[in-house]
CSV table of C-alpha atoms in Angstrom, one decimal:
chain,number,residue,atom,x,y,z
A,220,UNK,CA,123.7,81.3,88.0
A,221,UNK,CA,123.8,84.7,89.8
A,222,UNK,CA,120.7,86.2,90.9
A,223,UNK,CA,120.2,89.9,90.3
A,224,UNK,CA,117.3,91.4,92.1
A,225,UNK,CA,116.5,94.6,90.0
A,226,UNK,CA,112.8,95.0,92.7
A,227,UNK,CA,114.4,97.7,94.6
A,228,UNK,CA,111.1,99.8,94.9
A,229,UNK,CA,109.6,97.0,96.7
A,230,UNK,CA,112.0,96.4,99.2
A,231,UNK,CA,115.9,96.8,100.2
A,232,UNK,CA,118.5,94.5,101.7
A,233,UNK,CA,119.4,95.3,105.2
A,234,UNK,CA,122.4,97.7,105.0
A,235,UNK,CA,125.3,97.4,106.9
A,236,UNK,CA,124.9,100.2,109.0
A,237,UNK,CA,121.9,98.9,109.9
A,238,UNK,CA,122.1,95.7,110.9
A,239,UNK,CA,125.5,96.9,113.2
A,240,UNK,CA,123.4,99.6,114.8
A,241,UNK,CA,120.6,96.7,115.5
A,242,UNK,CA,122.9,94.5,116.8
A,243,UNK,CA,123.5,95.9,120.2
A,244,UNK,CA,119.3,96.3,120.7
A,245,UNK,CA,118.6,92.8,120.1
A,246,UNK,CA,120.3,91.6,122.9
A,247,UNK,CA,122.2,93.0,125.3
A,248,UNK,CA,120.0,96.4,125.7
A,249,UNK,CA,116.4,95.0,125.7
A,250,UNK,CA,114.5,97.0,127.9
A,251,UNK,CA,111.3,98.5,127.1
A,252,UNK,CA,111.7,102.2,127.0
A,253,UNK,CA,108.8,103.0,129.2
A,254,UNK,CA,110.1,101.0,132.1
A,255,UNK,CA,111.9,103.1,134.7
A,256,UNK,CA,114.9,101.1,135.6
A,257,UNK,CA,118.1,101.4,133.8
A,258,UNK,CA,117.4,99.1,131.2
A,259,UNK,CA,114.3,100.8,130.3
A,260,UNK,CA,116.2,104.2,130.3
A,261,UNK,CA,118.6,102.8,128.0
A,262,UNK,CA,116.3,101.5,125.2
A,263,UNK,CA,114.8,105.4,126.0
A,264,UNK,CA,117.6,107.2,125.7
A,265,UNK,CA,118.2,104.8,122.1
A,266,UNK,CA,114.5,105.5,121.2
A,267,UNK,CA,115.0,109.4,121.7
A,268,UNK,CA,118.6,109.2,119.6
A,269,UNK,CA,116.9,107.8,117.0
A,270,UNK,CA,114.1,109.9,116.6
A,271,UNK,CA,116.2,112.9,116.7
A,272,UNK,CA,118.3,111.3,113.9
A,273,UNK,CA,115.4,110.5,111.7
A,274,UNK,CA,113.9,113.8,112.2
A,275,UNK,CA,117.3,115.6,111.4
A,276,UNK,CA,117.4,114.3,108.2
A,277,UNK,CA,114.0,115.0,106.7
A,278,UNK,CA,114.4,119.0,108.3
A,279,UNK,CA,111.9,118.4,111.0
A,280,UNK,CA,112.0,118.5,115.0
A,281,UNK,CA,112.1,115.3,117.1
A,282,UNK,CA,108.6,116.1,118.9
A,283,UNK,CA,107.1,115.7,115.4
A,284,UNK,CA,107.8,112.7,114.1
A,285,UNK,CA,106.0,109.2,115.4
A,286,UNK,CA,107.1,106.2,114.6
A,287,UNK,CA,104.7,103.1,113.3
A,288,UNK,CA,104.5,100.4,111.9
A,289,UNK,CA,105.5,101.2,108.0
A,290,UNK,CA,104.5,103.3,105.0
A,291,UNK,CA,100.8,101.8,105.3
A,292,UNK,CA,100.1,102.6,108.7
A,293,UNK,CA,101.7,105.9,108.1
A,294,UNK,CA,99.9,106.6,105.4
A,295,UNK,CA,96.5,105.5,106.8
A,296,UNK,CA,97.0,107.5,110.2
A,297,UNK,CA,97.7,110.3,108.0
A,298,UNK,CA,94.8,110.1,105.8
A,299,UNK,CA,91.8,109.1,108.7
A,300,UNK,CA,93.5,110.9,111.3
A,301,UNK,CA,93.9,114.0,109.7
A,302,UNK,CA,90.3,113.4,108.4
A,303,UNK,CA,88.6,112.2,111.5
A,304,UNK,CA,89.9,115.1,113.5
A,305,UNK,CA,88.8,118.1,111.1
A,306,UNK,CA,85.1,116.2,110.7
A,307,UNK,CA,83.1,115.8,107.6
A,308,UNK,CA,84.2,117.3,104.0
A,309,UNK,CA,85.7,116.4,101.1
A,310,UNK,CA,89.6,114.5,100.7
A,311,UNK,CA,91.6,115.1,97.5
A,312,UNK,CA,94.6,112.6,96.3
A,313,UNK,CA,96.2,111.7,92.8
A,314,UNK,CA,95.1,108.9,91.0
A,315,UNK,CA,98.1,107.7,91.3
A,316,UNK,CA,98.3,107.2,94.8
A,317,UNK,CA,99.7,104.0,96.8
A,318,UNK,CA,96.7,102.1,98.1
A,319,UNK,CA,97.4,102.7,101.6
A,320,UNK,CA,96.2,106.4,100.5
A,321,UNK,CA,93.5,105.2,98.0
A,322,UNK,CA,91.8,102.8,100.2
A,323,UNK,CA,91.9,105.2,103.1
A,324,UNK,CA,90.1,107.5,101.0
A,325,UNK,CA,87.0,105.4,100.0
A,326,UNK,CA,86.8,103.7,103.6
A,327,UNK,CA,86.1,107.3,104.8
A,328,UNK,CA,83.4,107.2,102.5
A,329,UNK,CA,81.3,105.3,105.2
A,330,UNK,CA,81.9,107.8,107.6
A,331,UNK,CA,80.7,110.6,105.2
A,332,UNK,CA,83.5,112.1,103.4
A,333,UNK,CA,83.7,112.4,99.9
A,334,UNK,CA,86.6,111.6,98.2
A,335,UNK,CA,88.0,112.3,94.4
A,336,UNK,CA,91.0,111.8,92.6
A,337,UNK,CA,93.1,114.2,90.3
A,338,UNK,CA,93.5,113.0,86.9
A,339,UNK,CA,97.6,112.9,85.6
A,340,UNK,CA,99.5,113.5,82.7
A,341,UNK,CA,101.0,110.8,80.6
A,342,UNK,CA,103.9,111.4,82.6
A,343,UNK,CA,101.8,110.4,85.9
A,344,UNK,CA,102.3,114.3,87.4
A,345,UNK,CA,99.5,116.0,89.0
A,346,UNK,CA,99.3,119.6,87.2
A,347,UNK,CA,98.9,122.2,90.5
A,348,UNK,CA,95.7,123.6,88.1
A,349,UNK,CA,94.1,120.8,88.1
A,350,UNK,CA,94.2,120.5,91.8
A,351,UNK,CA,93.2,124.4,92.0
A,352,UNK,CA,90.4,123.9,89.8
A,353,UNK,CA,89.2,120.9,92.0
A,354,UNK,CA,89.9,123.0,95.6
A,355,UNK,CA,87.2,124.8,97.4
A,356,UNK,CA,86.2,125.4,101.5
A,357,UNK,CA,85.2,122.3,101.9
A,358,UNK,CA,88.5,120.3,101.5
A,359,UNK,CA,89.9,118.9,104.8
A,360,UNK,CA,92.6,117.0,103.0
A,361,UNK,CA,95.2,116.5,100.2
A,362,UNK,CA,97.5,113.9,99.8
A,363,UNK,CA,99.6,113.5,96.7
A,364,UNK,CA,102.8,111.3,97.0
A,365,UNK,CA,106.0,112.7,96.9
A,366,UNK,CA,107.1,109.9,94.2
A,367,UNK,CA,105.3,107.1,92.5
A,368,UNK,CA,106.0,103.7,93.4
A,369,UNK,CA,105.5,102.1,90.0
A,370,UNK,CA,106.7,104.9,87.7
A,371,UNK,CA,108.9,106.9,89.5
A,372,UNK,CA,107.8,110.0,88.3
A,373,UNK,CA,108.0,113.4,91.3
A,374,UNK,CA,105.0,115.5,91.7
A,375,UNK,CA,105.5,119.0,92.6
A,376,UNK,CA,104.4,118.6,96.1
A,377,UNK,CA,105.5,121.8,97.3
A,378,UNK,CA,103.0,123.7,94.6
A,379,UNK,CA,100.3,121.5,95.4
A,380,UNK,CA,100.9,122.2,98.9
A,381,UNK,CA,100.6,125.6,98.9
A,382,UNK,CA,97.2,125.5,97.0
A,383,UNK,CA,96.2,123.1,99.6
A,384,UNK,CA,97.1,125.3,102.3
A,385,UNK,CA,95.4,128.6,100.4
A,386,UNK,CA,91.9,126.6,101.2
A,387,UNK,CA,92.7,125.9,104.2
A,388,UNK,CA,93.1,122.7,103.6
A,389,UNK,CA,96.2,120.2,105.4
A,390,UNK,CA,98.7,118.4,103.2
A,391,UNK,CA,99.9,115.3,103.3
A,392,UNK,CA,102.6,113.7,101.3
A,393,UNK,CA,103.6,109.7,101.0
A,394,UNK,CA,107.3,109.8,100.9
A,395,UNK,CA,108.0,106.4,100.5
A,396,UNK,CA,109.8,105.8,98.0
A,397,UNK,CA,111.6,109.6,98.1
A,398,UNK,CA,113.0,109.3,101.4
A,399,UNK,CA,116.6,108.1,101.2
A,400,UNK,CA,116.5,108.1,96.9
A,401,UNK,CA,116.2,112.0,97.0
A,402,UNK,CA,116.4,115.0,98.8
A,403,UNK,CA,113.1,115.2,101.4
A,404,UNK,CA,113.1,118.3,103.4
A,405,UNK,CA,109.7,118.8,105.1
A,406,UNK,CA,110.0,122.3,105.1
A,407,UNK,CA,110.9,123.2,101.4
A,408,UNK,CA,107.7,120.5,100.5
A,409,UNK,CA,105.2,122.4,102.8
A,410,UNK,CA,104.2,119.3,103.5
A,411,UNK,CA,101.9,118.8,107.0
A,412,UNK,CA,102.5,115.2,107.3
A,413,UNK,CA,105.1,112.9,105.5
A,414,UNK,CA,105.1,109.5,105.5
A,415,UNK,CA,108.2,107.2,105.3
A,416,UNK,CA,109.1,103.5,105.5
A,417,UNK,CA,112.7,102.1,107.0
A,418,UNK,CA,112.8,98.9,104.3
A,419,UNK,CA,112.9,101.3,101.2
A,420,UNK,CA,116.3,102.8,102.4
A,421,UNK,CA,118.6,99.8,103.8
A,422,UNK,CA,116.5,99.5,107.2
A,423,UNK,CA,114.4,96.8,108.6
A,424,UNK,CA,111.5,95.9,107.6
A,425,UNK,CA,108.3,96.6,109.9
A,426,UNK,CA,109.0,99.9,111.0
A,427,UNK,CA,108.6,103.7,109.6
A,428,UNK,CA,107.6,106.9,110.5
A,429,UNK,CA,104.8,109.6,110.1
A,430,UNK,CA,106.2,113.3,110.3
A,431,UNK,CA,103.0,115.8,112.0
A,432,UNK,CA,104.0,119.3,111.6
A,433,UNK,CA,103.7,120.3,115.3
A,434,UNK,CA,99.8,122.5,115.8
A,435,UNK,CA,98.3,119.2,113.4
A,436,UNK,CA,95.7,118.0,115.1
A,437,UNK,CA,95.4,114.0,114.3
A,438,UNK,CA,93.2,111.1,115.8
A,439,UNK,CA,94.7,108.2,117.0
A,440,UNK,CA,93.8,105.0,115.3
A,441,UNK,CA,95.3,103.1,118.6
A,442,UNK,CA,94.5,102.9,121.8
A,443,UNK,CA,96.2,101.1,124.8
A,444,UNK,CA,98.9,102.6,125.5
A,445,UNK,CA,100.6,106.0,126.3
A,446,UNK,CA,103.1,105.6,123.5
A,447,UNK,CA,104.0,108.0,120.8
A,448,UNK,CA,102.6,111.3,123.0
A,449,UNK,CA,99.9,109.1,123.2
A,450,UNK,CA,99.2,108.9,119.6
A,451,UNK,CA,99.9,105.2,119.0
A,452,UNK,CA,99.8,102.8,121.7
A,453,UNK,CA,102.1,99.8,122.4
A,454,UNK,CA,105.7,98.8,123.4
A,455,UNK,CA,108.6,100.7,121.4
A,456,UNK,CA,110.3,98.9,118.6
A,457,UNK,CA,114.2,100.0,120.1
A,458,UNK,CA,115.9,97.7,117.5
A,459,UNK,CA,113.9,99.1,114.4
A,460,UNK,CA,114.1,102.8,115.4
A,461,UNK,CA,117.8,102.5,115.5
A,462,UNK,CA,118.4,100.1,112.8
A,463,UNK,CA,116.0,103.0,110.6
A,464,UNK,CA,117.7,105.6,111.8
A,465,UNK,CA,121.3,104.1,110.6
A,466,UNK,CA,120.3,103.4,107.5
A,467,UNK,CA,118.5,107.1,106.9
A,468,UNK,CA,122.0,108.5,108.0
A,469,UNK,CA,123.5,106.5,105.5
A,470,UNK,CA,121.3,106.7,102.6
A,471,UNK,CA,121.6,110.8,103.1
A,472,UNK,CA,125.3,110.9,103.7
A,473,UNK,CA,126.3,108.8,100.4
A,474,UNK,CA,122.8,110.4,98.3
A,475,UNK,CA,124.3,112.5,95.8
A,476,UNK,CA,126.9,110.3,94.4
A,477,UNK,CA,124.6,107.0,94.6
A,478,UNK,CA,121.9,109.0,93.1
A,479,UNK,CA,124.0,110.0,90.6
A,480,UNK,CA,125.0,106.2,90.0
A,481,UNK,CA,122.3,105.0,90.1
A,482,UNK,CA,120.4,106.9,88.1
A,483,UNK,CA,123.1,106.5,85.2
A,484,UNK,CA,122.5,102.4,85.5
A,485,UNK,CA,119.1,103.0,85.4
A,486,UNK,CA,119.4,105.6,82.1
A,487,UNK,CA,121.6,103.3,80.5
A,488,UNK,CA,119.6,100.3,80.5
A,489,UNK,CA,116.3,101.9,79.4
A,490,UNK,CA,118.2,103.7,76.3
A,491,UNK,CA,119.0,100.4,75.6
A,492,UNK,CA,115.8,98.6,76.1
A,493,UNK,CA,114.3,101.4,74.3
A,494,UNK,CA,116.2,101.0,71.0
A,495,UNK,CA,117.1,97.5,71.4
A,496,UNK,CA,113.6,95.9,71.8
A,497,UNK,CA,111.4,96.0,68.7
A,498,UNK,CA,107.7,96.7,70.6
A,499,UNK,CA,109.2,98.1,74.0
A,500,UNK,CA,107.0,100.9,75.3
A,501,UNK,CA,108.4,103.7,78.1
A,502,UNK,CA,105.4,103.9,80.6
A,503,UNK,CA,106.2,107.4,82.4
A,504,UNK,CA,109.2,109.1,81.7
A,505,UNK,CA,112.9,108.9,82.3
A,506,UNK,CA,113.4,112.9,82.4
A,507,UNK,CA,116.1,113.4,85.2
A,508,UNK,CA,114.3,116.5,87.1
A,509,UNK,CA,111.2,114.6,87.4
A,510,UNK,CA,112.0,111.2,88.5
A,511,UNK,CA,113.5,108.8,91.1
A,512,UNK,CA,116.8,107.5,89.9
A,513,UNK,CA,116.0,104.1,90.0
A,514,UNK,CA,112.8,103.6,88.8
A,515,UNK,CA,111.5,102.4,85.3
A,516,UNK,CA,108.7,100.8,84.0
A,517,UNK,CA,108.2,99.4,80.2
A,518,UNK,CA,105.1,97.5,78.3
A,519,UNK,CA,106.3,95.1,75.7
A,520,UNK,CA,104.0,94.7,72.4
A,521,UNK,CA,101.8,91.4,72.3
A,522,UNK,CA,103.5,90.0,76.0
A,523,UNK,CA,101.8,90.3,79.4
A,524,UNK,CA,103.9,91.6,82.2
A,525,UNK,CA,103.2,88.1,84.0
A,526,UNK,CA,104.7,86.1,81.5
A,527,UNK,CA,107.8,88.0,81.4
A,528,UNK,CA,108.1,88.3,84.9
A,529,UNK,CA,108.2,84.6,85.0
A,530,UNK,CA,110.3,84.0,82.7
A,531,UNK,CA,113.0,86.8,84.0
A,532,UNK,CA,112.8,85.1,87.5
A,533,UNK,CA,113.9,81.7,85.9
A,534,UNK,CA,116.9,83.7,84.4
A,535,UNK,CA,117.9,85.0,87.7
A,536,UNK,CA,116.5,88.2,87.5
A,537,UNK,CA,113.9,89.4,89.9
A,538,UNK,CA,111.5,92.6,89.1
A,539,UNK,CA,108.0,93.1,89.0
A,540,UNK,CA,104.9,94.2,87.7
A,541,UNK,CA,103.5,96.5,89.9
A,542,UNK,CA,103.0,97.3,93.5
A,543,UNK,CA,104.1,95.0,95.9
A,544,UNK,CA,101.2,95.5,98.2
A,545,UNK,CA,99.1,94.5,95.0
A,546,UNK,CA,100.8,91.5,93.7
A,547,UNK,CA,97.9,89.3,94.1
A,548,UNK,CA,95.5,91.3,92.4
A,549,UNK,CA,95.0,90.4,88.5
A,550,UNK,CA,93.2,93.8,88.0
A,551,UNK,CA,95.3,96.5,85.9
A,552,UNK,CA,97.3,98.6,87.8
A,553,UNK,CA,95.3,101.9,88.4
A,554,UNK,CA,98.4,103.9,87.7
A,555,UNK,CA,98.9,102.4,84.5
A,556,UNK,CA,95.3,103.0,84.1
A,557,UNK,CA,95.9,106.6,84.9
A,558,UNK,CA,98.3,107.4,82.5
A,559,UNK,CA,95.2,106.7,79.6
A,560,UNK,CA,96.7,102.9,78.8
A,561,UNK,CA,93.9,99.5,78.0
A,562,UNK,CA,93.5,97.2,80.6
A,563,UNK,CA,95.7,95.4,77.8
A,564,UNK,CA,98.5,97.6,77.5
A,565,UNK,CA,98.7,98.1,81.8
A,566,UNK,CA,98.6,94.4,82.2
A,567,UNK,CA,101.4,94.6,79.7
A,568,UNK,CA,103.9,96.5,82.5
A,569,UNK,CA,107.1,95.5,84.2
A,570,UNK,CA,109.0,97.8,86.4
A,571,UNK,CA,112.8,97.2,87.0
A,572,UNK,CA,113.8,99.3,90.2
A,573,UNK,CA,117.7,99.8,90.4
A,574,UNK,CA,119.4,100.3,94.0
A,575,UNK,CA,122.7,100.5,95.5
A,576,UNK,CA,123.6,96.7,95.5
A,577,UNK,CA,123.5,96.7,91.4
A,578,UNK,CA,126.2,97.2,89.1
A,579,UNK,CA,126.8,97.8,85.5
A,580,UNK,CA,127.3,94.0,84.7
A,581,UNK,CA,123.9,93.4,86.6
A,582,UNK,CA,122.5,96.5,83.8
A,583,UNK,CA,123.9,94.6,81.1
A,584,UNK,CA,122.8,90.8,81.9
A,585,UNK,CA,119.5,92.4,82.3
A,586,UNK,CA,119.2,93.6,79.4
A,587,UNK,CA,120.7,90.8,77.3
A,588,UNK,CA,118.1,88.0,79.0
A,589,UNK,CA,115.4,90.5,78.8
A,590,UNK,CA,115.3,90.9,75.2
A,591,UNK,CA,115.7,86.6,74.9
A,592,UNK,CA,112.7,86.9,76.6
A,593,UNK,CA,110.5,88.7,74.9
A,594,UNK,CA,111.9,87.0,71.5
A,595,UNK,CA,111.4,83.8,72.9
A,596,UNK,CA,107.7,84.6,74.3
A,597,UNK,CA,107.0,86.6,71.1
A,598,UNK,CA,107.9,83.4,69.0
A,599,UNK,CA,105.4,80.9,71.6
C-alpha cells in the first residue's frame, strides 16, 4: 500500500537541495564559527552566506535577520522581546494566532501587560477596522500571522501594519507557513519582525529565523553567549543555516509554477469533496487571492475529526486535525472556535495540506478512501 502524506502544513520532507548543501557541514567543515582558526572561519564565512541568502529572499538586509531555533522561538522572541523592551501596555494579536503567539501573549500577563484578541470573519481574516477600532497609545504590539496554519486563509498584513504603525505601535507577523508557499517581502508587508521556520519549506527541522527591521529595539531571551549580535546566545547551527538557506532558494526559484500546481491539486480535490460528500462542510475558504495554495480544512456531519483521522491513517493517508504543536490537546481548536463553529462542529475538522511531493493520483486516492470513510463511520 502506498502511503500519501497530505500533512504538509505540519512539516516537509527534507528537499534535495538541502540535504546536498548540509552534507559538506556535517562533516568535513565542522568548526564552530566563532573560533578563530580556519575551520572556524569556514563554518563563518558558511554562516554569513547563508544569512545573506535567507535575508535576500524575504527583501531584507543580512544584519537583520537572527537565526533560532524555529517558528516558536521566533515567534516568542518576537512577541516578549518586543514587549519587554518597550515596557508595560497593552499587545494586540488575531484570534487566530499560532500558540507560540497566543501563549506569549497571556504569559506577559504576569508581567503586567494586557493582552486581547481580534475577532475574524468566517473566513478567519482580521478586518483592518476592527484592529483600528481596538488601537489606541497604549499599544506596544501587534502581531497577526501572515497565514493561518489550520485554514490557510492570508490576512492583510500590510493594512494592519500600517494601523499598527499609525499608533505607534511595532508589528510583528508569523510567517510560517507563508514563507516558501507565497511571495514574503518584508518591505511590501510593513512588517517589523517576521518570523519563519526552515521545516515548512524543504529545510531541516530545528532551525528558523526571526527578521528585526534594523532601529527594533528587542530583549534577549538568552544569555551566555555573544551569538546572534548578542541577541541569542550559543554555538551556531552551520549545517541548519545552510541546509535552510538551500531550501529557501529553492522554494522561491520554483514558487510560481509550484504554487500554481499546487494550488490546482488542492482546488481539485475540495470541489470534489465538496460535491461528492453528502454532509462535507468547507471550514474557511478556498478563494485564490486569500489563501495558501495548499491548505484546506473540512468538518464532516455526525463524524469527529479523530475518528477519521484514524481511520485515513490506516488507509495510507496521513493528515490532521489541527495544529501540530496542539495534537495532544482534546480541547477544540481555538481557530475553529473563531470562525463562530460548536465545540461539536471544531472537533469535527480535518485539514489536508498539499506540498510539492503530491501528485494528482495522490488527489484522487484521497479522495476516493476519504469518502469510504466517512460512509463507513457514518454507517458504525
Amino acid at each position: 500500500m502506498k502511503r500519501i502524506y497530505l500533512d504538509n502544513a505540519a512539516t516537509t520532507p527534507l528537499c534535495d537541495e538541502a540535504r546536498e548543501a548540509m552534507r559538506t557541514y556535517l562533516s568535513d567543515v565542522f568548526g564552530n564559527a566563532d573560533s578563530r582558526h580556519s575551520y572556524g572561519r569556514d563554518a563563518a564565512a558558511a554562516l554569513a552566506s547563508a544569512r545573506a541568502c535567507i535575508a535576500e529572499c524575504i527583501g531584507a538586509s543580512a544584519d537583520e535577520v537572527y537565526f533560532t531555533s524555529g517558528g516558536t522561538e521566533s515567534d516568542n522572541w518576537a512577541v516578549k522581546g518586543a514587549a519587554f523592551a518597550r515596557g508595560k501596555g497593552r499587545i494586540i494579536a488575531s484570534a487566530v494566532e499560532h500558540p507560540a503567539v497566543y501563549e506569549s501573549c497571556e504569559q506577559l500577563r504576569r508581567f503586567g501587560f494586557s493582552a486581547e484578541y481580534l475577532p475574524v470573519g468566517k473566513d478567519g481574516a482580521v478586518s483592518p477596522s476592527s484592529l483600528d477600532g481596538a488601537m489606541a497609545e497604549d499599544v506596544v504590539l501587534v502581531s497577526v500571522m501572515t497565514a493561518n496554519n489550520e485554514l490557510g486563509t492570508l490576512q492583510p498584513v500590510r493594512l494592519l501594519a500600517e494601523t499598527a504603525h499609525a499608533y505607534g505601535a511595532l508589528f510583528h507577523t508569523d510567517a510560517v507557513q507563508a514563507v516558501g508557499a507565497v511571495p514574503v517581502d518584508v518591505n511590501v508587508l510593513g512588517a517589523d519582525m517576521l518570523s519563519l521556520s526552515a521545516h515548512k519549506f524543504g529545510g531541516p527541522k530545528g532551525f528558523g529565523a526571526l527578521y528585526v527591521r534594523n532601529g527594533v529595539r528587542l530583549e534577549a531571551l538568552h544569555s551566555g553567549g555573544e551569538q546572534e549580535r548578542r541577541k541569542r546566545g550559543g554555538t551556531s547551527d552551520v549545517a541548519g543555516a545552510v541546509g535552510t538557506a538551500a531550501a529557501l532558494k529553492a522554494a522561491v526559484s520554483h514558487m510560481t509554477e509550484e504554487s500554481a500546481r499546487v494550488r490546482a491539486l488542492k482546488d481539485g480535490f475540495a470541489a470534489r469533496v465538496l460535491n461528492g460528500i453528502d454532509g462535507a462542510r468547507l471550514n474557511g475558504t478556498t478563494d485564490a487571492e486569500r489563501t495558501l495554495p495548499g491548505i484546506v480544512n473540512f468538518r464532516f456531519d455526525g463524524i469527529t475529526g479523530e475518528e477519521l483521522l484514524f481511520s485515513l491513517d490506516l488507509a495510507g493517508i496521513a493528515v490532521s486535525n489541527g495544529s501540530a504543536c496542539s495534537a495532544g490537546s482534546s480541547e477544540p481548536s481555538r481557530t475553529l472556535l473563531a470562525l463562530g463553529l460548536t465545540a461539536e462542529e471544531a472537533k469535527g475538522a480535518v485539514r489536508f495540506s498539499f506540498g510539492r511531493a503530491n501528485t494528482a493520483e495522490d488527489a484522487e486516492r484521497a479522495y476516493t478512501v476519504l469518502r469510504d470513510a466517512v460512509r463507513r463511520l457514518r454507517a458504525l
